[in-house]
Amino acid sequence: MGKRSVVPFGPQHPVLPEPIHLDLVIEDEKIIEAIPSIGFVHRGLESLVDKKNYKEMMYIVERTCGICSFMHGMAYCEAVEDVMDVEVPDRGKYLRTIWSELSRMHSHLLWLGLLADGFGFESLFYQCWRLRESVLDVLELTTGGRCIFSVNKIGGVLKDLDDDMIKAILEAVSKVEVELEAIKKTFLFDYSVESRLKGVGVLTKQQAHDLGCAGPFARGSGLKLDMRLRGYDAYKDLDFEPIVSEDGDGYARCYVRTMEIFQSIDLIRQAISKLPKGDIAVDVKGNPNGEAFVRVEQPRGEAVYYVKGNGTLFLDRMRVRTPTFANLPGLVETLKGAQFADVPLLILAIDPCISCTER
Amino acid sequence: MSELMNFAPVVLKNLFSKPVTKNYPAEPAVYPERSRGHIEIDLETCIMCGLCMRSCPSGSIKVDRPNMTWTINRFDCVQCGYCTVVCPKKSLTINPGYQEPGQEKFEASYTKPQPEVKPEVKAEAKPEENK
Ligand code: SF4
Ligand code: SF4
């Protein structure tokens, strides 16, 4: 048995985009144990409900995360709408779905780029981000913001899509589809990429289930967990099957996310072809009184929003459970027994978003 | 399953194509119409109700009713657009074009011209006297 030592890892690290700190207990080059600690970017967003009224809070929860921003705002609005018994018009629901799926595309393309950067494939990294740019451009065209859209409101959405915009969205997703098809081969079949991902950080289906993992991380381990199956917004009318891979290694997670981009493209096309006419929002009167619990599928997994109103403008409590928080126990498990050089890749594999974990 | 040279076509295409990025600032950035860049106020219609000040999530607007001034700290504004939604007179609009960076934060103040009845009458009367 070699000598054990503790290597601190993060919160600042060249490969990690997110401030997570891990104490790695290593023996030679092998990880024996990993002890995570977070708390470097806590902002106290949840407690702002005391100071900001429930409509303003929408703009604050949106800033929980810079990537799944739209879905945070949407989940919050849906929770408040649930409390207030507001029914969003169908067109509003479809627009929310379209923007959600565009967000998922840009998030997964970002992740693929970071993964490529993680295993040192710089040109692949830039190719992914180049594709992401066309998604961001169309988001800016339709919402006015590239990452933070500010188009949600309690009762619906603020902006509508006209025919030109719908055409632009369809053109952008077609472009991404064609170009991703070329890059996909590298991610899924390239010898050097496979050697870095295959069999690395295996998490079995049972472990993923017991540790409560969520999102593509859980689906990569064979768990068919996808909150979109709950049928919120327009998902009830759309035809899709969650993408699942049984292997539970880094390659499986990469496969799931790559294929999910194609799935999102398909969902956007379906939603656009069924886009109903009519209002995009309803007026909301009064204040929320009661509590609600909403679960949505974000790019990183399931996010849970809880709100409790007391009949005044200010909510009593708002609670957010983000997917990265659910995936941290799974991450610690995959790190056990891994090689030291694989640590950045394994952390990237859960697509960590620490700033939303700490809110 | 594994193959070599999967990336070669992408690299070759990349080598012989134009850069994807714009040659900024020689080639100016183009913002779409909906781009949320900065807030503009139409003082003609603003009634100085102060609703925008009370609703702004980042607290960047100040409305001084006695002096009829509307002030915004563009460095604090997060371009959420909520003020444009709440304004009862729709005096606020959010337009493309970002605030230029600076070394210090500063505020921009706008004072409402006061078209009261009396000064207008005097102003009209004066030229007549001069004639
Ligand atoms: S809410 Fe509109 S009308 Fe009221 S002070 Fe602000 S800009 Fe003026
Ligand atoms: S856009 Fe948002 S942050 Fe900026 S002044 Fe208006 S309400 Fe405040």
XYZ file of C-alpha atoms and ligand atoms in Angstrom:
506
model
C 0.000 0.000 0.000
C 1.400 3.345 -0.997
C 1.502 6.422 1.122
C -1.731 8.389 1.273
C -1.756 12.110 0.757
C -4.377 14.791 0.336
C -4.360 16.998 -2.741
C -6.621 20.031 -2.757
C -8.377 20.470 -6.097
C -10.133 23.715 -7.062
C -11.977 26.016 -6.531
C -9.766 27.544 -9.194
C -8.431 25.147 -11.730
C -7.438 25.647 -15.369
C -9.883 23.039 -16.640
C -12.801 23.680 -14.312
C -15.197 26.412 -15.272
C -16.871 26.229 -11.886
C -15.685 26.945 -8.341
C -15.954 23.586 -6.643
C -13.359 22.455 -4.167
C -12.443 18.827 -3.582
C -10.023 17.323 -1.123
C -8.674 14.295 -2.919
C -7.168 11.537 -0.818
C -4.756 9.808 -3.180
C -2.593 6.775 -3.025
C 0.019 6.916 -5.758
C -2.092 8.189 -8.662
C -5.324 6.619 -7.509
C -8.147 8.477 -5.773
C -9.220 6.783 -2.563
C -11.701 9.359 -1.445
C -12.996 12.756 -2.523
C -14.495 15.258 -0.107
C -16.339 18.083 -1.849
C -16.920 21.482 -0.352
C -18.906 24.306 -1.863
C -19.802 27.785 -0.691
C -17.513 30.030 -2.715
C -20.185 31.818 -4.712
C -23.183 31.907 -2.406
C -25.366 34.928 -3.175
C -28.409 34.431 -0.964
C -30.904 34.623 -3.813
C -33.551 32.603 -1.987
C -33.762 35.021 0.904
C -34.360 37.956 -1.452
C -38.049 36.990 -1.441
C -38.356 39.145 1.681
C -37.312 42.262 -0.203
C -38.499 41.771 -3.758
C -42.105 41.181 -4.633
C -43.110 37.980 -6.347
C -43.158 39.518 -9.829
C -39.717 41.090 -9.485
C -38.373 37.800 -8.140
C -38.824 36.381 -11.633
C -35.890 38.503 -12.832
C -33.809 37.433 -9.860
C -34.358 33.674 -10.132
C -33.470 33.980 -13.801
C -30.037 35.046 -12.712
C -29.521 31.915 -10.620
C -27.675 30.378 -13.527
C -26.183 31.842 -16.667
C -26.940 28.816 -18.832
C -30.276 27.391 -17.735
C -31.481 30.882 -16.885
C -34.654 30.562 -18.921
C -35.740 27.357 -17.255
C -35.151 28.743 -13.774
C -37.430 31.648 -14.556
C -39.943 29.341 -16.179
C -40.019 26.904 -13.242
C -40.513 29.771 -10.817
C -43.339 31.223 -12.909
C -44.982 27.835 -13.160
C -44.794 27.377 -9.409
C -46.385 30.781 -8.780
C -48.974 30.140 -11.518
C -49.779 26.880 -9.774
C -50.388 28.675 -6.490
C -52.531 31.327 -8.148
C -54.444 28.911 -10.377
C -53.426 30.704 -13.537
C -53.695 28.821 -16.806
C -51.108 29.934 -19.361
C -52.482 30.142 -22.933
C -51.336 27.342 -25.233
C -49.187 29.566 -27.400
C -47.341 30.751 -24.296
C -46.681 27.158 -23.307
C -45.348 26.288 -26.750
C -43.074 29.331 -26.807
C -41.711 28.320 -23.407
C -41.004 24.861 -24.780
C -39.229 26.195 -27.855
C -37.005 28.480 -25.809
C -36.348 25.687 -23.296
C -35.144 23.381 -26.011
C -32.988 26.083 -27.595
C -31.456 26.588 -24.138
C -30.807 22.894 -23.866
C -29.061 22.940 -27.242
C -26.754 25.773 -26.318
C -26.043 24.270 -22.917
C -25.135 20.868 -24.321
C -22.998 22.413 -27.062
C -21.193 24.390 -24.397
C -20.671 21.219 -22.409
C -19.359 19.283 -25.399
C -16.881 22.084 -25.988
C -15.761 22.066 -22.374
C -15.384 18.300 -22.489
C -13.207 18.578 -25.595
C -11.175 21.235 -23.820
C -10.986 18.905 -20.800
C -9.334 16.147 -22.754
C -7.154 18.579 -24.625
C -8.830 18.683 -28.047
C -8.773 22.423 -28.570
C -9.996 22.590 -32.160
C -12.966 20.377 -31.363
C -13.747 22.717 -28.482
C -13.892 25.704 -30.817
C -16.010 23.831 -33.347
C -18.632 23.163 -30.645
C -18.664 26.757 -29.528
C -18.922 27.939 -33.093
C -22.116 25.928 -33.440
C -23.363 27.229 -30.120
C -22.971 30.734 -31.471
C -25.653 30.209 -34.095
C -28.071 29.103 -31.364
C -27.177 32.139 -29.264
C -27.724 34.433 -32.242
C -31.201 33.121 -32.826
C -31.962 33.447 -29.122
C -30.840 37.054 -29.214
C -32.999 37.656 -32.260
C -36.108 36.199 -30.634
C -35.746 37.257 -26.999
C -33.272 40.129 -26.944
C -30.773 38.350 -24.743
C -28.142 35.756 -25.527
C -28.158 33.862 -22.246
C -30.605 35.683 -20.004
C -33.809 36.080 -21.939
C -36.172 37.869 -19.530
C -39.195 36.791 -21.557
C -41.091 34.969 -18.839
C -43.748 36.529 -16.736
C -46.242 35.147 -14.298
C -49.081 34.159 -16.615
C -47.185 33.532 -19.829
C -44.416 35.062 -21.889
C -43.654 38.643 -22.873
C -42.609 38.253 -26.477
C -44.128 36.489 -29.415
C -42.452 34.896 -32.414
C -43.284 36.199 -35.876
C -42.887 34.246 -39.109
C -39.404 35.565 -39.838
C -38.218 34.523 -36.419
C -39.677 31.059 -36.774
C -37.876 30.785 -40.098
C -34.637 31.922 -38.462
C -35.012 29.325 -35.701
C -35.616 26.543 -38.196
C -32.655 27.637 -40.300
C -30.379 27.784 -37.255
C -31.331 24.350 -35.992
C -30.912 22.843 -39.453
C -27.464 24.343 -39.674
C -26.528 22.956 -36.272
C -27.939 19.564 -37.209
C -25.816 19.286 -40.355
C -22.617 20.519 -38.750
C -23.058 18.571 -35.549
C -23.432 15.428 -37.598
C -19.820 15.945 -38.718
C -18.516 16.697 -35.223
C -20.533 13.905 -33.652
C -18.322 11.322 -35.335
C -15.321 12.675 -33.490
C -17.034 12.564 -30.123
C -18.490 9.123 -30.558
C -16.042 7.186 -32.714
C -12.644 8.848 -32.495
C -9.919 6.623 -31.132
C -8.271 9.227 -28.899
C -11.567 10.503 -27.522
C -12.716 6.991 -26.757
C -9.501 6.242 -24.939
C -10.191 9.120 -22.580
C -13.870 8.369 -21.988
C -14.560 4.640 -22.294
C -14.734 2.869 -18.958
C -13.824 6.016 -17.031
C -15.851 6.884 -13.919
C -18.400 4.114 -14.137
C -21.581 4.577 -12.153
C -23.998 1.666 -12.207
C -27.729 2.037 -12.601
C -28.311 0.990 -9.003
C -25.751 3.474 -7.678
C -27.206 6.275 -9.773
C -30.630 5.463 -8.409
C -29.534 5.180 -4.782
C -27.519 8.377 -4.883
C -30.434 10.287 -6.397
C -28.687 11.412 -9.573
C -30.543 13.465 -12.141
C -30.507 14.421 -15.778
C -28.081 13.224 -18.445
C -25.777 11.944 -15.698
C -28.464 9.511 -14.503
C -29.593 8.729 -18.055
C -25.993 7.856 -18.929
C -26.216 5.190 -16.233
C -29.373 3.681 -17.665
C -31.987 5.425 -15.537
C -34.912 6.594 -17.610
C -35.401 9.791 -15.652
C -36.650 12.789 -17.554
C -38.986 15.350 -16.065
C -40.228 16.295 -19.527
C -42.164 13.039 -19.372
C -44.279 14.747 -16.731
C -45.831 16.576 -19.675
C -45.545 20.163 -18.505
C -45.906 22.967 -21.054
C -46.099 21.575 -24.572
C -44.255 18.337 -23.860
C -47.519 16.489 -23.435
C -48.263 17.025 -27.139
C -44.769 16.235 -28.386
C -43.452 12.841 -29.240
C -40.148 11.910 -27.644
C -38.379 9.204 -25.703
C -35.617 9.977 -23.185
C -32.163 9.090 -24.440
C -30.611 6.458 -22.237
C -27.307 4.655 -22.323
C -26.524 1.639 -20.181
C -22.744 1.910 -19.843
C -22.566 4.514 -17.081
C -19.116 5.756 -18.105
C -17.856 9.060 -19.461
C -18.558 7.948 -23.013
C -22.198 7.183 -22.166
C -22.695 10.662 -20.717
C -21.151 12.202 -23.804
C -23.381 10.048 -26.012
C -26.532 11.025 -24.099
C -25.813 14.735 -24.347
C -24.830 14.618 -28.007
C -27.996 12.761 -28.927
C -30.072 15.104 -26.797
C -29.058 17.985 -29.020
C -30.592 16.124 -31.969
C -33.616 15.373 -29.820
C -33.997 19.053 -28.989
C -33.833 19.915 -32.682
C -36.614 17.430 -33.293
C -38.688 18.805 -30.409
C -38.280 22.368 -31.679
C -39.465 21.317 -35.134
C -42.434 19.481 -33.665
C -43.355 22.418 -31.425
C -43.097 24.884 -34.307
C -45.229 22.711 -36.577
C -47.932 22.526 -33.897
C -47.577 26.122 -32.643
C -51.134 27.258 -31.873
C -52.389 30.786 -32.526
C -53.729 33.019 -29.814
C -52.634 34.904 -26.731
C -49.217 34.463 -25.237
C -50.068 35.541 -21.702
C -52.928 36.227 -19.357
C -53.184 39.046 -16.856
C -52.605 38.064 -13.285
C -54.375 39.785 -10.444
C -53.951 39.354 -6.719
C -51.171 37.797 -4.728
C -50.141 34.182 -4.314
C -51.548 32.405 -1.301
C -50.583 28.791 -0.783
C -47.713 26.596 -1.774
C -46.583 24.725 -4.838
C -43.862 22.407 -5.937
C -42.691 22.247 -9.562
C -40.183 19.945 -11.231
C -38.709 20.742 -14.618
C -36.001 19.161 -16.724
C -33.073 21.492 -17.188
C -30.069 20.715 -19.389
C -28.256 19.425 -16.323
C -31.182 17.500 -14.911
C -34.194 17.944 -12.748
C -34.666 21.250 -10.945
C -37.208 21.586 -8.176
C -38.894 24.836 -7.300
C -40.933 25.322 -4.158
C -42.786 28.542 -3.408
C -45.015 29.475 -0.508
C -47.101 32.623 -0.585
C -49.049 34.245 2.216
C -51.433 36.464 0.287
C -49.099 39.462 0.258
C -46.797 40.728 -2.473
C -43.872 39.002 -0.805
C -43.477 35.241 -0.737
C -42.884 33.453 2.543
C -40.361 31.068 1.133
C -38.785 30.023 -2.104
C -36.586 26.985 -2.387
C -34.556 25.772 -5.337
C -33.007 22.353 -5.685
C -30.693 22.367 -8.657
C -29.536 19.309 -10.613
C -25.851 19.744 -9.783
C -26.679 19.460 -6.106
C -28.343 16.111 -6.785
C -25.388 14.943 -8.836
C -22.626 15.739 -6.350
C -22.975 12.443 -4.395
C -22.776 10.588 -7.701
C -19.686 12.562 -8.644
C -17.945 11.634 -5.376
C -18.750 7.991 -6.075
C -17.323 8.074 -9.609
C -14.136 9.690 -8.351
C -13.367 6.794 -6.015
C -10.795 4.565 -7.608
C -10.250 6.902 -10.570
C -6.881 8.032 -11.838
C -5.754 11.482 -10.770
C -5.452 12.662 -14.384
C -9.127 11.844 -15.006
C -10.453 14.020 -12.198
C -11.180 17.152 -14.312
C -12.980 15.047 -16.897
C -15.045 13.279 -14.252
C -16.069 16.543 -12.677
C -16.986 17.916 -16.103
C -19.011 14.786 -16.776
C -21.770 15.878 -14.403
C -21.832 19.283 -16.136
C -21.408 21.070 -12.820
C -23.041 24.412 -12.254
C -21.867 25.451 -8.852
C -23.259 28.955 -8.883
C -26.789 27.599 -9.211
C -26.089 24.926 -6.609
C -25.182 27.633 -4.123
C -27.709 30.159 -5.394
C -15.917 1.067 -33.560
C -13.088 3.421 -32.993
C -11.654 5.183 -35.980
C -8.822 7.501 -36.700
C -9.007 10.667 -38.781
C -12.636 11.485 -38.020
C -11.828 15.095 -37.513
C -9.717 15.535 -40.643
C -12.561 16.747 -42.927
C -13.576 19.379 -40.365
C -9.990 20.571 -40.016
C -9.475 20.748 -43.772
C -12.680 22.673 -44.270
C -11.632 24.990 -41.496
C -8.257 25.617 -43.072
C -9.714 26.765 -46.336
C -12.641 28.854 -45.135
C -12.973 32.410 -43.922
C -12.820 33.130 -40.172
C -16.160 32.650 -38.445
C -15.597 35.597 -36.152
C -16.177 39.183 -37.208
C -13.306 41.545 -37.628
C -14.613 43.772 -34.834
C -14.321 46.789 -34.484
C -13.495 47.294 -38.182
C -16.723 45.479 -38.940
C -19.352 46.803 -36.531
C -21.478 44.487 -34.415
C -25.071 44.216 -35.559
C -27.730 43.866 -32.901
C -31.184 42.510 -33.614
C -34.126 44.796 -33.036
C -35.146 43.082 -29.800
C -31.669 43.242 -28.288
C -31.878 44.563 -24.747
C -29.107 47.152 -24.634
C -30.182 50.217 -22.744
C -33.257 51.959 -21.389
C -34.582 55.089 -23.019
C -37.185 57.388 -21.561
C -39.750 59.529 -23.260
C -40.077 62.465 -20.883
C -43.034 63.860 -22.797
C -45.289 61.060 -21.606
C -43.679 60.203 -18.254
C -45.847 61.283 -15.342
C -43.127 60.826 -12.705
C -45.206 58.251 -10.868
C -42.130 56.424 -9.603
C -43.430 52.952 -10.343
C -40.304 52.112 -12.312
C -38.162 53.130 -9.336
C -40.124 50.897 -6.984
C -40.087 47.899 -9.324
C -36.518 47.879 -10.599
C -34.927 44.677 -9.229
C -31.467 46.216 -9.131
C -32.579 49.590 -7.787
C -30.970 51.590 -10.562
C -33.727 54.128 -11.235
C -34.405 57.240 -9.156
C -37.438 59.399 -9.729
C -37.353 62.838 -8.137
C -40.857 64.145 -8.380
C -40.387 67.668 -6.925
C -37.561 68.399 -9.359
C -39.121 66.376 -12.171
C -35.970 64.384 -12.844
C -35.628 60.775 -13.826
C -32.216 59.262 -13.138
C -30.772 55.937 -14.136
C -27.509 54.328 -13.209
C -26.797 52.441 -16.403
C -23.960 50.534 -14.789
C -26.282 48.978 -12.218
C -29.098 48.281 -14.659
C -29.211 44.609 -15.609
C -31.343 45.162 -18.738
C -34.152 43.001 -17.462
C -36.794 45.222 -19.003
C -39.189 45.028 -16.067
C -39.463 48.811 -15.843
C -40.743 48.907 -19.422
C -43.402 46.381 -18.458
C -44.647 48.216 -15.368
C -44.594 51.794 -16.672
C -48.263 52.844 -16.877
C -47.597 55.348 -19.694
C -45.212 53.071 -21.637
C -42.645 55.868 -21.521
C -39.746 53.489 -21.151
C -38.325 51.435 -23.983
C -35.384 49.098 -24.113
C -33.271 49.501 -27.223
C -30.166 47.946 -28.752
C -26.762 49.388 -27.963
C -24.908 48.830 -24.714
C -23.593 51.353 -22.234
C -19.933 52.011 -22.912
C -17.644 50.799 -20.151
C -16.138 53.370 -17.845
C -13.761 53.605 -14.925
C -16.459 54.776 -12.569
C -20.156 54.241 -12.344
C -22.174 57.337 -13.034
C -25.784 58.246 -13.396
C -27.630 59.793 -16.275
C -30.277 62.331 -15.335
C -33.140 63.543 -17.446
C -35.250 66.523 -16.413
C -38.769 66.820 -17.637
C -39.416 70.062 -19.496
C -42.214 71.851 -17.712
C -44.756 73.077 -20.179
C -46.851 74.953 -17.633
C -49.546 77.220 -18.909
C -48.222 80.509 -17.537
C -44.673 80.579 -18.944
C -46.041 79.618 -22.327
C -48.357 82.626 -22.377
C -45.497 84.915 -21.371
C -43.190 83.454 -23.987
C -45.771 84.136 -26.626
C -46.455 87.600 -25.295
C -42.828 88.714 -25.358
C -42.156 88.618 -29.086
C -45.311 90.581 -29.600
C -44.087 93.302 -27.236
C -40.834 93.482 -29.112
C -42.526 94.046 -32.420
S -43.060 54.286 -14.413
Fe -43.114 55.359 -16.375
S -44.424 57.146 -15.992
Fe -43.824 56.321 -13.971
S -41.968 57.497 -13.451
Fe -41.271 55.619 -14.445
S -41.056 56.217 -16.594
Fe -42.303 57.785 -15.637
S -34.110 47.266 -17.209
Fe -34.401 46.264 -15.213
S -32.555 46.789 -14.069
Fe -32.638 48.182 -15.813
S -33.667 49.993 -15.024
Fe -35.254 48.692 -15.930
S -36.030 47.459 -14.230
Fe -34.077 48.339 -13.574
